[in-house]
CSV table of N, CA and C in Angstrom, one decimal:
chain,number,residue,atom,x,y,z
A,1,UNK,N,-14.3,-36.3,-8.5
A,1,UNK,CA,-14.0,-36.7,-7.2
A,1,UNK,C,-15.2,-36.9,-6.3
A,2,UNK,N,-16.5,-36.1,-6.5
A,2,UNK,CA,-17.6,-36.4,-5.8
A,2,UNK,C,-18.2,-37.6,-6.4
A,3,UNK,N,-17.9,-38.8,-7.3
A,3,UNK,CA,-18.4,-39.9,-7.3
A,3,UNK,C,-17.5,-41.3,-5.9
A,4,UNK,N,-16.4,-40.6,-5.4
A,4,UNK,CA,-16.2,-41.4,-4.7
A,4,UNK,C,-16.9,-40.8,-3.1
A,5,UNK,N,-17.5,-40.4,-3.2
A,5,UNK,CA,-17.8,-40.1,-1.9
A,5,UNK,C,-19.7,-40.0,-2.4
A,6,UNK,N,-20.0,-40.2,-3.3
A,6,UNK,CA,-20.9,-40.9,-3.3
A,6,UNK,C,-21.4,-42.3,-3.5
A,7,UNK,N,-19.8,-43.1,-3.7
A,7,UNK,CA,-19.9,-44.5,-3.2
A,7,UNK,C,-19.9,-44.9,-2.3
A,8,UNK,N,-19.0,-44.3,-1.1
A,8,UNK,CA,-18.5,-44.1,-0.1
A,8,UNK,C,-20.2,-44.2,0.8
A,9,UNK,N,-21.1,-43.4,0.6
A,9,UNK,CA,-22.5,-43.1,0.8
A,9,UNK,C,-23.7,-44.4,0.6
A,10,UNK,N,-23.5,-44.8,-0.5
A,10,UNK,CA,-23.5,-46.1,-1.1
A,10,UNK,C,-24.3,-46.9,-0.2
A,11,UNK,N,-22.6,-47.3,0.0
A,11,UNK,CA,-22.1,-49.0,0.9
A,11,UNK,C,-22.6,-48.4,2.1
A,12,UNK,N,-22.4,-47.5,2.4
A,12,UNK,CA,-22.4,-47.1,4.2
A,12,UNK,C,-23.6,-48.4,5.4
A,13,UNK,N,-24.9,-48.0,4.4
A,13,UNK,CA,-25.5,-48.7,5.2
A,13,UNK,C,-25.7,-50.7,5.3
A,14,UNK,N,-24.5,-50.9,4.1
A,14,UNK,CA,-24.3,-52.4,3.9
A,14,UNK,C,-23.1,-52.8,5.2
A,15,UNK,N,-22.7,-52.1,5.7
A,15,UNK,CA,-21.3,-52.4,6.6
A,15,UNK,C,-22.1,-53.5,7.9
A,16,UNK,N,-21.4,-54.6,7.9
A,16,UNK,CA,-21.5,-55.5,8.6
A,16,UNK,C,-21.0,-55.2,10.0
A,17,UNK,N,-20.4,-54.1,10.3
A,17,UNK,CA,-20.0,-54.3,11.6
A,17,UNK,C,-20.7,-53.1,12.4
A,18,UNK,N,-21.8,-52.2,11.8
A,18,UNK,CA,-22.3,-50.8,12.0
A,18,UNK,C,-23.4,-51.6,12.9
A,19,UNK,N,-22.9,-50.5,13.9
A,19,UNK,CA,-23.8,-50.6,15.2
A,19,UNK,C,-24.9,-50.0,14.7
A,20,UNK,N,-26.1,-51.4,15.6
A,20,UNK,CA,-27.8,-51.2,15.5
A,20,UNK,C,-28.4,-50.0,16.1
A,21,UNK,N,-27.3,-49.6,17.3
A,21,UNK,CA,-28.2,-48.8,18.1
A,21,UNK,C,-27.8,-47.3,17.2
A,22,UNK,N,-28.9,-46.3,18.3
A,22,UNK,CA,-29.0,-44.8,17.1
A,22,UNK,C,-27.4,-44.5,17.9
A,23,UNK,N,-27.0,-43.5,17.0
A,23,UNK,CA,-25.6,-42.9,17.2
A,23,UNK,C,-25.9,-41.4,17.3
A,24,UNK,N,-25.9,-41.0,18.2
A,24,UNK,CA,-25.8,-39.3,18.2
A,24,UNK,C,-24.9,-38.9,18.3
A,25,UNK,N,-24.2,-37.9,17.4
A,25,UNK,CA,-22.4,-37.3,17.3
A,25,UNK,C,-22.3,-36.0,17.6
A,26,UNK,N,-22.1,-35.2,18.5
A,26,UNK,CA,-21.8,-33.4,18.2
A,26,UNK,C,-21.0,-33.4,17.6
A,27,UNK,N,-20.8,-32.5,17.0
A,27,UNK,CA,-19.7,-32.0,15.4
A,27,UNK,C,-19.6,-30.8,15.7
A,28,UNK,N,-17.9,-30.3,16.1
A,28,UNK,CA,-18.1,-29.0,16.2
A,28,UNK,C,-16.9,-28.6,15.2
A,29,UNK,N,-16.9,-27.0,14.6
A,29,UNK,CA,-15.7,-26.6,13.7
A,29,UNK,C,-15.4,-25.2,14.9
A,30,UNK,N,-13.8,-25.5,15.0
A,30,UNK,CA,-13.2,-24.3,16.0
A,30,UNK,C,-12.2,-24.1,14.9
A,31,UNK,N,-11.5,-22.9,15.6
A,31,UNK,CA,-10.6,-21.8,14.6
A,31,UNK,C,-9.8,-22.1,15.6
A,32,UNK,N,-8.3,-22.4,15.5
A,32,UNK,CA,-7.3,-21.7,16.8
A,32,UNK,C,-6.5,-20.5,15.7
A,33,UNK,N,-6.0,-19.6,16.8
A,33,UNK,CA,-5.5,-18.5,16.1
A,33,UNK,C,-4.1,-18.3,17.1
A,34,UNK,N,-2.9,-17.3,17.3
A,34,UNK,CA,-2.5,-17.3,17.8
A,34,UNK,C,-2.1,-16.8,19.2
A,35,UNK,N,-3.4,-15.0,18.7
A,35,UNK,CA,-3.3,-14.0,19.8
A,35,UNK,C,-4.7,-14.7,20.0
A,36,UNK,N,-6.0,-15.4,19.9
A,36,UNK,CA,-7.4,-15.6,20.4
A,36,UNK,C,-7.3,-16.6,21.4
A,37,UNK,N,-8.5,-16.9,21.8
A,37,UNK,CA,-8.6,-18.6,22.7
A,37,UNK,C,-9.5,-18.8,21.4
A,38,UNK,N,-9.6,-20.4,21.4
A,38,UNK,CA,-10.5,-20.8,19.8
A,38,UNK,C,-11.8,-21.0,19.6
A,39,UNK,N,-12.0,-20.0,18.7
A,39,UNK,CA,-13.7,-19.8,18.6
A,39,UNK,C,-14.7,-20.8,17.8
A,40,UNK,N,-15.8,-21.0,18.2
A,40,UNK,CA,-16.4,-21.7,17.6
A,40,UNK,C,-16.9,-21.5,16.6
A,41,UNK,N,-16.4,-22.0,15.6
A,41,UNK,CA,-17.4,-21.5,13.8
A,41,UNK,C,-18.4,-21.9,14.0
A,42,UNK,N,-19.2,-23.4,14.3
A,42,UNK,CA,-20.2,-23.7,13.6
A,42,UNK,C,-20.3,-25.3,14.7
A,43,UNK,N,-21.5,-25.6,14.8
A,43,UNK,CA,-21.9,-26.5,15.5
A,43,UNK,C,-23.0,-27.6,14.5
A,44,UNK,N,-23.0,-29.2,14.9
A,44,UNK,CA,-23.8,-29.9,14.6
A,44,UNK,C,-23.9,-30.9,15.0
A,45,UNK,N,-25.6,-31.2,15.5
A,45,UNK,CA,-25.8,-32.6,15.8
A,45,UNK,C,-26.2,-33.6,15.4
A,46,UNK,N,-26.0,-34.8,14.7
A,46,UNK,CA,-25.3,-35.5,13.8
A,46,UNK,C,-26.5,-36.8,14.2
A,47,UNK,N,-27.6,-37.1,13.9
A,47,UNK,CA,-28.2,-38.2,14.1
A,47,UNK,C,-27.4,-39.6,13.9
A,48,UNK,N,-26.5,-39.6,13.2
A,48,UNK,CA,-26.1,-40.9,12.9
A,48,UNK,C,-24.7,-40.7,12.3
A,49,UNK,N,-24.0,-42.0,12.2
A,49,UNK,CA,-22.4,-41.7,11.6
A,49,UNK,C,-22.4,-41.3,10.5
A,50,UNK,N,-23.2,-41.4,9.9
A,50,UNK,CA,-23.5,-41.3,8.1
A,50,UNK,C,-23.7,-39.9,7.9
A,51,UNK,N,-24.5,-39.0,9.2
A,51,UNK,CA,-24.7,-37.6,8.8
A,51,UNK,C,-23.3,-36.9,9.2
A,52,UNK,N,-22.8,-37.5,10.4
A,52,UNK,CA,-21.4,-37.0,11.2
A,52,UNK,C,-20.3,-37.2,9.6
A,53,UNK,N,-20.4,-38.2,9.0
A,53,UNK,CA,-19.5,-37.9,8.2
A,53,UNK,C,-19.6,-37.2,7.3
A,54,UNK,N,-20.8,-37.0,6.6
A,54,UNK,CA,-21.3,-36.4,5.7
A,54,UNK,C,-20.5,-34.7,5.8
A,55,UNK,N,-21.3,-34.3,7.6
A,55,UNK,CA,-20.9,-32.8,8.1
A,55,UNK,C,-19.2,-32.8,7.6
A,56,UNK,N,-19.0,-33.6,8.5
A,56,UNK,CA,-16.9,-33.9,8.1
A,56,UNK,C,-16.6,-33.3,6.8
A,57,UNK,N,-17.0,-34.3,5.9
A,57,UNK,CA,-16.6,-33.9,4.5
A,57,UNK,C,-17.3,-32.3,3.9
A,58,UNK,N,-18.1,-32.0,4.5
A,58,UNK,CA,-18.8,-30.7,3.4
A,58,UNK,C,-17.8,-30.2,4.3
A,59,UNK,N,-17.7,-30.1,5.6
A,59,UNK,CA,-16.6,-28.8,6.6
A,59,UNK,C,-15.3,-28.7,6.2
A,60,UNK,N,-14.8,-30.0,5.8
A,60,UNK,CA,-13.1,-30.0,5.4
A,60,UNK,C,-13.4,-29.2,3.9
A,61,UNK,N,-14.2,-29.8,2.8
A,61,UNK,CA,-14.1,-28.9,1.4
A,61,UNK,C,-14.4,-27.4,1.7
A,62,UNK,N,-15.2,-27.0,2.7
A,62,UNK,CA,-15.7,-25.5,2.4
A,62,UNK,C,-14.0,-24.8,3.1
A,63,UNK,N,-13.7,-25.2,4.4
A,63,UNK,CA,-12.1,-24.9,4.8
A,63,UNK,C,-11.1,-24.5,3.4
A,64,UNK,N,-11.5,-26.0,2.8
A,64,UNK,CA,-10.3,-25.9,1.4
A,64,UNK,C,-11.0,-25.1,0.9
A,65,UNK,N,-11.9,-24.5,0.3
A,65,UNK,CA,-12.3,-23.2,-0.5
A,65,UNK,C,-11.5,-22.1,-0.2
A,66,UNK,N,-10.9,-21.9,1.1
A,66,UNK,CA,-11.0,-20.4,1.5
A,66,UNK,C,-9.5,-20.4,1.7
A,67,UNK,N,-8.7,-21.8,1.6
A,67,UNK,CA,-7.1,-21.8,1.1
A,67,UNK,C,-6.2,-21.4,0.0
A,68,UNK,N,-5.2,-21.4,-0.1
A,68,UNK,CA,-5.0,-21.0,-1.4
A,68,UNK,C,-5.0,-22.2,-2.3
A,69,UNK,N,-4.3,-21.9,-3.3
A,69,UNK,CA,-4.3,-23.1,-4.4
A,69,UNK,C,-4.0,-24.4,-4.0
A,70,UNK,N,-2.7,-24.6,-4.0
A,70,UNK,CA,-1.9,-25.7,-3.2
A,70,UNK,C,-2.5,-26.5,-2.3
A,71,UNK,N,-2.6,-25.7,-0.9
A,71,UNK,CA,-3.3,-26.0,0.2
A,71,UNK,C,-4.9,-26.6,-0.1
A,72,UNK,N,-5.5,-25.8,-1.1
A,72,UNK,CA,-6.7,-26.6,-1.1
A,72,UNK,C,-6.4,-27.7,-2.0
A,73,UNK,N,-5.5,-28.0,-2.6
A,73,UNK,CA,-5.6,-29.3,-3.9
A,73,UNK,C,-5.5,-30.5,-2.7
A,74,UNK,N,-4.2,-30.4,-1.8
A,74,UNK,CA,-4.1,-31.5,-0.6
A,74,UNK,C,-5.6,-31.8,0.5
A,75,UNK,N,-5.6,-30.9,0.3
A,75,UNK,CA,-7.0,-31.4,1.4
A,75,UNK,C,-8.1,-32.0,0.9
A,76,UNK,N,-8.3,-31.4,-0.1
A,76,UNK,CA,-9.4,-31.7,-0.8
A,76,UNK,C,-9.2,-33.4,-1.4
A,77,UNK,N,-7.7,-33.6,-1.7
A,77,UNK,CA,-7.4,-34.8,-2.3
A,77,UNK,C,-7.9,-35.6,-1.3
A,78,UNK,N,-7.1,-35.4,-0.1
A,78,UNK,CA,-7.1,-36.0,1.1
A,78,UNK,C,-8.5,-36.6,1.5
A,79,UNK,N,-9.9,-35.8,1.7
A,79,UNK,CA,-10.5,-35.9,2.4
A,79,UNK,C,-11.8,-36.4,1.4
A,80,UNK,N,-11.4,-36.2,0.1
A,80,UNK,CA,-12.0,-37.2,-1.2
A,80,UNK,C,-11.7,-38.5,-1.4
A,81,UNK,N,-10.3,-38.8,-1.2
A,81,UNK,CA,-9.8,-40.1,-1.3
A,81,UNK,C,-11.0,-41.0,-0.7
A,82,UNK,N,-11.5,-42.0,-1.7
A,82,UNK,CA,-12.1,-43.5,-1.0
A,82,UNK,C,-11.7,-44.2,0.2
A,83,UNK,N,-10.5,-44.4,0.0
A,83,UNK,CA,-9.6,-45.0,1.3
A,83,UNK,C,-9.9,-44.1,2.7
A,84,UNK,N,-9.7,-43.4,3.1
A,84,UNK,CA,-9.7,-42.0,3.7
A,84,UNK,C,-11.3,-42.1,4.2
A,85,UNK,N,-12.2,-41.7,3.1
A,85,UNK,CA,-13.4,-41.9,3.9
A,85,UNK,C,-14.1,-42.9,4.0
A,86,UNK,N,-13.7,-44.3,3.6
A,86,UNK,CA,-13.9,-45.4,4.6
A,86,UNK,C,-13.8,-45.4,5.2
A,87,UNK,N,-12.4,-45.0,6.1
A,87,UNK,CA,-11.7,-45.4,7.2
A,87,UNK,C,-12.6,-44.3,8.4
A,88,UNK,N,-12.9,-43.0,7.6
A,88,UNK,CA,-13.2,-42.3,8.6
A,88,UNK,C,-14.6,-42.6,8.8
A,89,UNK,N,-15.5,-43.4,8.0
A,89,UNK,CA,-17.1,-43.2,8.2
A,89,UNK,C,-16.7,-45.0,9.1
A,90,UNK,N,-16.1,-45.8,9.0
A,90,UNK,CA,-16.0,-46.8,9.8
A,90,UNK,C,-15.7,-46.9,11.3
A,91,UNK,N,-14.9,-46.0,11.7
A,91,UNK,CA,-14.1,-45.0,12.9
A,91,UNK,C,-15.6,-44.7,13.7
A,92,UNK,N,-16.5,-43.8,12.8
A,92,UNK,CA,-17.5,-43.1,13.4
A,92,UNK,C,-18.4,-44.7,13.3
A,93,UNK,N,-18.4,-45.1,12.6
A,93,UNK,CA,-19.6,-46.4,12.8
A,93,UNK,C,-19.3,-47.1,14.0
A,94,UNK,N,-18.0,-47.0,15.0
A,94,UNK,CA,-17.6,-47.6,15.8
A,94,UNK,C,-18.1,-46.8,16.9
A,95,UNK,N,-18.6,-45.4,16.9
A,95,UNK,CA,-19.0,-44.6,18.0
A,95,UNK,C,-17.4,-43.9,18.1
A,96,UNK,N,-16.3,-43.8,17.5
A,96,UNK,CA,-14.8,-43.1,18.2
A,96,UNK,C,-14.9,-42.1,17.6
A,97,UNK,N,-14.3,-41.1,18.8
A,97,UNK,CA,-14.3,-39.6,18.6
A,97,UNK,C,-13.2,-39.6,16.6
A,98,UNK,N,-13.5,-38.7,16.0
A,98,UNK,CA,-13.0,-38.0,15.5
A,98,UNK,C,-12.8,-36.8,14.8
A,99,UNK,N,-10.7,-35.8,14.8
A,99,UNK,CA,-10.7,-35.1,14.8
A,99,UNK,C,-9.6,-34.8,13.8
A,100,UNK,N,-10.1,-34.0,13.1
A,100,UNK,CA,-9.4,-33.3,11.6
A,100,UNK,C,-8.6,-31.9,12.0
A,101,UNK,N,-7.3,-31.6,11.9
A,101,UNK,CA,-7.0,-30.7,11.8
A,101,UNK,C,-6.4,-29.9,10.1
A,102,UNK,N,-6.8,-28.9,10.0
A,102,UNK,CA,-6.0,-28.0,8.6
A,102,UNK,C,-5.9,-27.6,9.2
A,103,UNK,N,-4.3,-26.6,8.8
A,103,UNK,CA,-3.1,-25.9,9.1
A,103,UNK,C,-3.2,-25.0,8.0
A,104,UNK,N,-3.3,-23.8,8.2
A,104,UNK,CA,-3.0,-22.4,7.2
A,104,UNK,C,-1.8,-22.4,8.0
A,105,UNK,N,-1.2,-21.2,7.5
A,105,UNK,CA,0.2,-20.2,8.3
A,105,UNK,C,-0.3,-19.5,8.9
A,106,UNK,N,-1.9,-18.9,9.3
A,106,UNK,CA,-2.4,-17.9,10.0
A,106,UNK,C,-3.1,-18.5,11.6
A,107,UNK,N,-3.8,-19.9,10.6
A,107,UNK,CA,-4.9,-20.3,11.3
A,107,UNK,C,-4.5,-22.0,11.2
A,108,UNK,N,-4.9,-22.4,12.6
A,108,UNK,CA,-5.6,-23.4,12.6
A,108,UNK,C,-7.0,-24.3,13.1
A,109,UNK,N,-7.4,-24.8,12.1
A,109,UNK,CA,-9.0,-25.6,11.8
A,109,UNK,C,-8.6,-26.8,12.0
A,110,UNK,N,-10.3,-27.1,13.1
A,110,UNK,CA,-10.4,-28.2,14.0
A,110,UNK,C,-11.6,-28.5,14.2
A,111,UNK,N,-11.8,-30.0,13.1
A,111,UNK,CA,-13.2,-30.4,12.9
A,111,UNK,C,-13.0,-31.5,13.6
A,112,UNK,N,-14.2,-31.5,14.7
A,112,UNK,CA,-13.9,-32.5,15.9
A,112,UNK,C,-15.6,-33.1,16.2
A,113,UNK,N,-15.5,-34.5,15.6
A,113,UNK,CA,-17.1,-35.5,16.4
A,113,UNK,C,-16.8,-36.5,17.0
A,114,UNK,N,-17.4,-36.3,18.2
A,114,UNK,CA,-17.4,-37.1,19.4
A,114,UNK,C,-18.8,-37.7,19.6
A,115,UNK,N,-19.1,-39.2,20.0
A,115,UNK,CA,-20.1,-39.4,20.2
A,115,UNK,C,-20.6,-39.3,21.6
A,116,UNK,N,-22.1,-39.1,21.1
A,116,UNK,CA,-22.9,-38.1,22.4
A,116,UNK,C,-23.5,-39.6,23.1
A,117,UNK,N,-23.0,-39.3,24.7
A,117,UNK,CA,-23.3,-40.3,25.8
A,117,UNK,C,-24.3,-40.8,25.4
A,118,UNK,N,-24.7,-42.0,25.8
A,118,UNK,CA,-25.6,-43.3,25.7
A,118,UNK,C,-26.1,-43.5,27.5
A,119,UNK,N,-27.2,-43.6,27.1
A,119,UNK,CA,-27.7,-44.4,28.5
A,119,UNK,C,-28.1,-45.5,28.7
A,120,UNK,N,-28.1,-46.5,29.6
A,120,UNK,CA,-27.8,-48.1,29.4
A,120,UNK,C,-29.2,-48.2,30.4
């Protein structure tokens, strides 16, 4: 499955519609729980859509690591799939926020990149 997401890697910088200018993304991973307010796992700032996605995909597989069986087979499919990470490294080539939620039964995971203001 890691050959489609190193095709995915590929093409990235052939896309005709990827904006010239630099793209800076914060990438953050939060936990929500049910008794907490939601804490932040892990932070990153993402030079470009290509890194922003890159972060996405290692954050959603390592999440699926720590699922059980089942749960991690779906996610992992999900966020492998070709289709899927076109759509999402295309979304970010556009500068639009995007945000991933996993759902445990305990916990919910929230990988969220927003692109960082521009000045004109």
């Amino acid at each position: 499955m890691m050959l489609a997401l190193g095709a995915a890697l590929a093409t990235a910088d052939d896309d005709p519609h990827r904006s010239s200018e630099p793209a800076d993304f914060a990438c953050v991973h939060y936990a929500h729980t049910m008794r907490r307010p939601p804490l932040i796992l892990a932070t990153h700032h993402a030079a470009s859509a290509l890194d922003a996605f890159a972060w996405l995909i290692s954050r959603s597989c390592h999440i699926a690591d720590q699922l059980d069986t089942e749960p991690r087979r779906q996610v992992r499919h999900r966020m492998l799939t070709t289709v899927v990470q076109e759509g999402l490294l295309r979304h970010l080539q556009k500068r639009c926020p995007v945000t991933i939620e996993i759902v445990d039964p305990d916990t919910r995971f929230e990988l969220s990149i927003r692109p960082c203001a521009t000045t004109v």
